[in-house]
Amino acid sequence: MSNALSLDSVVLSSDEKELVILDQTLLPNEVKFLHLTKAGDIWEAIYSLRVRGAPAIGVAAAYGIYLLSAQEETEDMARFLEAFKGHKDYLNSARPTAVNLSWALNRMEKVAQAEKGSHSVPELKKLLLAEAHAIREEDIAISRSIGRLGFELLKPGDGILTHCNAGTLATAKYGTALAPVYVALEEGWKDLRVYCDETRPLLQGARLSAFEMQTAGVDTTLICDNMASLTMRRGKIDIIFVGCDRVAANGDFANKIGTSGVAILAKHYGIPFYVCAPTSTIDMAVTCGDDIVIEERKPEEVTEMWYAKRMAPEGVKVFNPAFDVTDHDLVTGIITEKGIAYPPFDVSFRRLGIQ
Ligand code: MRU
């Protein structure tokens, strides 16, 4: 099986006409790349988590809106910008919680608005392409910085618990929560132990993080979500790294459903709990976690998906939130590419120049 780090989760094809994503719904059993050009297919790939993880969604959206705009034949700037806005609103509706989706689309729109007066439509398309490439390249650099800072927190032999997948598959490369492990491997450390929460209902931990860590040669153990407490109690976990989809101004954050439970357990057992967050994921417009919109997904993800036959009574009510909110007072630190923010987070964010 290929090393996950060698698989590009989201790129533009070499002829710059297709969005190429690794279909993460098929992992770890099948490595298949999808070549997308149509708005509906790009939207569906984001909605169905074929491309997923906040930073990777942002990169896919940037390339997606570039491609859709590049396909517009008009040379009339006003018409072009109207079409751009339509594509932006459509892609932005695919998933609500990960701020990187709207962040990347807004960043692309900013280029269009700033340059519309001084460039023709074909020239503007080139600038949009350059911006999308920059978003991807920056994401790789950001992941490296987070990995470096996270690595400094580790000791040889540490047991690391992670939830969902915030690894290379969830970003352009390296990941956020798993980036410190990739840095440790580069430094020649061979004795870290990584515990992956299975992450019900979509199994990003079992299918993706376990795959990533195992193919990287890391000592990897998969646990069901409800096994985290015992694993901590037995002293197997020294530190916890998770990713995030949106951080509020006070340090509350949304991440994959189940994350807040891990944070509560970590506090009980006195285990440091770190959130790995590119600054693009920090949304200073949101005051606290209660203001973050939480995506709810279809019941079949809980009742049927992955099972050979349905495993819940027909007609039973299902609550299927895809994310939860962790209170800032459960967080030891937030690792950004600019440095680690410690409580009080509003002060630390300001110190790191995040506004
Ligand atoms: O629903 P998903 O799989 O997109 O959720 C992903 C997560 O919750 C990740 O932890 C988060 O996006 C950070 S990825 C670096």
CSV table of N, CA, C and O in Angstrom, one decimal, residues 158-209:
chain,number,residue,atom,x,y,z
A,158,ASP,N,6.6,8.9,23.4
A,158,ASP,CA,5.3,9.4,23.8
A,158,ASP,C,4.2,8.6,23.1
A,158,ASP,O,4.3,8.2,21.9
A,159,GLY,N,3.0,8.5,23.8
A,159,GLY,CA,1.8,8.0,23.2
A,159,GLY,C,0.9,9.2,22.8
A,159,GLY,O,0.7,10.1,23.7
A,160,ILE,N,0.5,9.3,21.6
A,160,ILE,CA,-0.3,10.5,21.1
A,160,ILE,C,-1.6,9.9,20.8
A,160,ILE,O,-1.8,9.0,20.0
A,161,LEU,N,-2.7,10.6,21.2
A,161,LEU,CA,-4.0,10.3,20.8
A,161,LEU,C,-4.5,11.3,19.8
A,161,LEU,O,-4.3,12.5,20.0
A,162,THR,N,-5.1,10.9,18.7
A,162,THR,CA,-5.7,11.8,17.8
A,162,THR,C,-7.2,11.4,17.5
A,162,THR,O,-7.5,10.2,17.6
A,163,HIS,N,-8.0,12.4,17.1
A,163,HIS,CA,-9.4,12.1,16.8
A,163,HIS,C,-9.6,12.5,15.3
A,163,HIS,O,-9.1,13.5,14.9
A,164,CYS,N,-10.5,11.8,14.6
A,164,CYS,CA,-10.8,12.1,13.2
A,164,CYS,C,-9.5,11.9,12.4
A,164,CYS,O,-8.5,11.2,12.8
A,165,ASN,N,-9.4,12.7,11.3
A,165,ASN,CA,-8.1,12.7,10.5
A,165,ASN,C,-7.7,14.1,10.2
A,165,ASN,O,-8.5,14.8,9.5
A,166,ALA,N,-6.6,14.6,10.8
A,166,ALA,CA,-6.1,15.9,10.5
A,166,ALA,C,-4.7,15.7,10.1
A,166,ALA,O,-3.7,16.3,10.5
A,167,GLY,N,-4.5,14.7,9.1
A,167,GLY,CA,-3.2,14.4,8.6
A,167,GLY,C,-3.0,14.9,7.2
A,167,GLY,O,-3.7,15.8,6.8
A,168,THR,N,-2.1,14.3,6.5
A,168,THR,CA,-1.7,14.8,5.1
A,168,THR,C,-3.0,14.7,4.2
A,168,THR,O,-3.1,15.6,3.4
A,169,LEU,N,-3.9,13.8,4.4
A,169,LEU,CA,-5.0,13.7,3.6
A,169,LEU,C,-6.0,14.9,3.7
A,169,LEU,O,-6.7,15.2,2.8
A,170,ALA,N,-5.9,15.5,4.9
A,170,ALA,CA,-6.9,16.6,5.3
A,170,ALA,C,-6.3,17.9,4.9
A,170,ALA,O,-7.0,18.9,5.1
A,171,THR,N,-5.1,18.0,4.3
A,171,THR,CA,-4.5,19.2,3.9
A,171,THR,C,-3.8,19.0,2.6
A,171,THR,O,-4.0,18.0,1.9
A,172,ALA,N,-3.1,20.0,2.1
A,172,ALA,CA,-2.3,19.8,0.9
A,172,ALA,C,-1.2,18.8,1.1
A,172,ALA,O,-0.8,18.1,0.2
A,173,LYS,N,-0.6,18.9,2.3
A,173,LYS,CA,0.5,17.9,2.6
A,173,LYS,C,0.8,18.0,4.1
A,173,LYS,O,0.7,19.1,4.7
A,174,TYR,N,1.2,16.9,4.7
A,174,TYR,CA,1.6,16.8,6.1
A,174,TYR,C,0.5,16.8,7.2
A,174,TYR,O,0.6,16.1,8.2
A,175,GLY,N,-0.5,17.7,7.0
A,175,GLY,CA,-1.6,17.7,8.0
A,175,GLY,C,-1.3,18.7,9.1
A,175,GLY,O,-0.3,19.5,9.0
A,176,THR,N,-2.2,18.7,10.0
A,176,THR,CA,-2.0,19.6,11.2
A,176,THR,C,-1.7,18.7,12.4
A,176,THR,O,-0.6,18.7,12.9
A,177,ALA,N,-2.7,18.0,12.9
A,177,ALA,CA,-2.5,17.2,14.1
A,177,ALA,C,-1.5,16.1,13.9
A,177,ALA,O,-0.8,15.7,14.9
A,178,LEU,N,-1.3,15.6,12.7
A,178,LEU,CA,-0.4,14.5,12.5
A,178,LEU,C,1.0,15.0,12.0
A,178,LEU,O,1.9,14.3,11.9
A,179,ALA,N,1.0,16.3,11.7
A,179,ALA,CA,2.3,16.9,11.2
A,179,ALA,C,3.5,16.7,12.2
A,179,ALA,O,4.6,16.4,11.7
A,180,PRO,N,3.2,16.8,13.5
A,180,PRO,CA,4.4,16.6,14.4
A,180,PRO,C,5.0,15.2,14.3
A,180,PRO,O,6.2,15.0,14.5
A,181,VAL,N,4.1,14.3,14.0
A,181,VAL,CA,4.6,12.9,13.9
A,181,VAL,C,5.5,12.7,12.6
A,181,VAL,O,6.5,12.1,12.7
A,182,TYR,N,5.0,13.4,11.5
A,182,TYR,CA,5.9,13.4,10.3
A,182,TYR,C,7.2,14.0,10.6
A,182,TYR,O,8.3,13.6,10.1
A,183,VAL,N,7.2,15.1,11.3
A,183,VAL,CA,8.5,15.8,11.6
A,183,VAL,C,9.4,14.9,12.5
A,183,VAL,O,10.6,14.7,12.3
A,184,ALA,N,8.7,14.2,13.5
A,184,ALA,CA,9.5,13.3,14.3
A,184,ALA,C,10.1,12.2,13.5
A,184,ALA,O,11.3,11.8,13.7
A,185,LEU,N,9.4,11.7,12.5
A,185,LEU,CA,10.0,10.6,11.6
A,185,LEU,C,11.2,11.2,10.9
A,185,LEU,O,12.2,10.5,10.8
A,186,GLU,N,11.1,12.4,10.4
A,186,GLU,CA,12.2,13.0,9.7
A,186,GLU,C,13.4,13.2,10.6
A,186,GLU,O,14.5,13.1,10.2
A,187,GLU,N,13.1,13.4,11.9
A,187,GLU,CA,14.2,13.6,12.9
A,187,GLU,C,14.8,12.2,13.3
A,187,GLU,O,15.6,12.2,14.2
A,188,GLY,N,14.2,11.1,12.8
A,188,GLY,CA,14.7,9.8,13.1
A,188,GLY,C,14.1,9.2,14.3
A,188,GLY,O,14.6,8.1,14.8
A,189,TRP,N,13.1,9.8,14.9
A,189,TRP,CA,12.4,9.2,16.0
A,189,TRP,C,11.6,8.0,15.5
A,189,TRP,O,10.8,8.1,14.6
A,190,LYS,N,11.8,6.8,16.2
A,190,LYS,CA,11.0,5.6,15.7
A,190,LYS,C,10.1,5.1,16.8
A,190,LYS,O,9.4,4.1,16.5
A,191,ASP,N,10.1,5.7,17.9
A,191,ASP,CA,9.4,5.1,19.0
A,191,ASP,C,8.1,5.8,19.5
A,191,ASP,O,7.6,5.5,20.6
A,192,LEU,N,7.6,6.8,18.7
A,192,LEU,CA,6.3,7.3,19.1
A,192,LEU,C,5.2,6.3,18.9
A,192,LEU,O,5.3,5.4,18.0
A,193,ARG,N,4.2,6.4,19.7
A,193,ARG,CA,3.0,5.5,19.5
A,193,ARG,C,1.8,6.4,19.2
A,193,ARG,O,1.5,7.4,20.0
A,194,VAL,N,1.1,6.1,18.2
A,194,VAL,CA,-0.1,6.9,17.9
A,194,VAL,C,-1.4,6.1,18.0
A,194,VAL,O,-1.5,5.0,17.5
A,195,TYR,N,-2.3,6.6,18.8
A,195,TYR,CA,-3.6,6.0,19.0
A,195,TYR,C,-4.6,6.8,18.2
A,195,TYR,O,-4.7,8.0,18.3
A,196,CYS,N,-5.3,6.1,17.3
A,196,CYS,CA,-6.3,6.7,16.5
A,196,CYS,C,-7.7,6.3,17.0
A,196,CYS,O,-8.1,5.2,17.0
A,197,ASP,N,-8.5,7.4,17.4
A,197,ASP,CA,-9.9,7.1,17.6
A,197,ASP,C,-10.6,6.7,16.3
A,197,ASP,O,-10.4,7.4,15.3
A,198,GLU,N,-11.4,5.7,16.3
A,198,GLU,CA,-12.1,5.3,15.1
A,198,GLU,C,-12.9,6.4,14.5
A,198,GLU,O,-12.9,6.6,13.2
A,199,THR,N,-13.6,7.2,15.3
A,199,THR,CA,-14.3,8.4,14.8
A,199,THR,C,-15.6,8.0,14.1
A,199,THR,O,-15.7,8.1,12.9
A,200,ARG,N,-16.6,7.5,14.9
A,200,ARG,CA,-17.9,7.3,14.4
A,200,ARG,C,-18.6,8.6,14.0
A,200,ARG,O,-18.3,9.6,14.7
A,201,PRO,N,-19.5,8.7,13.0
A,201,PRO,CA,-19.9,7.6,12.2
A,201,PRO,C,-19.1,7.4,10.9
A,201,PRO,O,-19.3,6.4,10.2
A,202,LEU,N,-18.3,8.3,10.5
A,202,LEU,CA,-17.7,8.2,9.2
A,202,LEU,C,-16.3,7.6,9.2
A,202,LEU,O,-15.6,7.4,8.1
A,203,LEU,N,-15.8,7.2,10.4
A,203,LEU,CA,-14.6,6.4,10.5
A,203,LEU,C,-13.3,7.0,9.9
A,203,LEU,O,-12.4,6.3,9.5
A,204,GLN,N,-13.2,8.4,10.0
A,204,GLN,CA,-12.0,9.0,9.5
A,204,GLN,C,-10.7,8.5,10.3
A,204,GLN,O,-9.6,8.5,9.7
A,205,GLY,N,-10.9,8.2,11.5
A,205,GLY,CA,-9.8,7.7,12.3
A,205,GLY,C,-9.3,6.3,11.9
A,205,GLY,O,-8.1,6.1,11.6
A,206,ALA,N,-10.3,5.4,11.7
A,206,ALA,CA,-10.0,4.0,11.3
A,206,ALA,C,-9.5,4.0,9.8
A,206,ALA,O,-8.5,3.3,9.5
A,207,ARG,N,-10.2,4.7,9.0
A,207,ARG,CA,-9.9,4.6,7.5
A,207,ARG,C,-8.7,5.4,7.1
A,207,ARG,O,-8.0,5.0,6.2
A,208,LEU,N,-8.6,6.6,7.7
A,208,LEU,CA,-7.6,7.6,7.2
A,208,LEU,C,-6.4,7.7,8.1
A,208,LEU,O,-5.3,7.6,7.7
A,209,SER,N,-6.6,8.1,9.4
A,209,SER,CA,-5.5,8.3,10.3
A,209,SER,C,-4.7,7.0,10.5
A,209,SER,O,-3.4,7.0,10.4
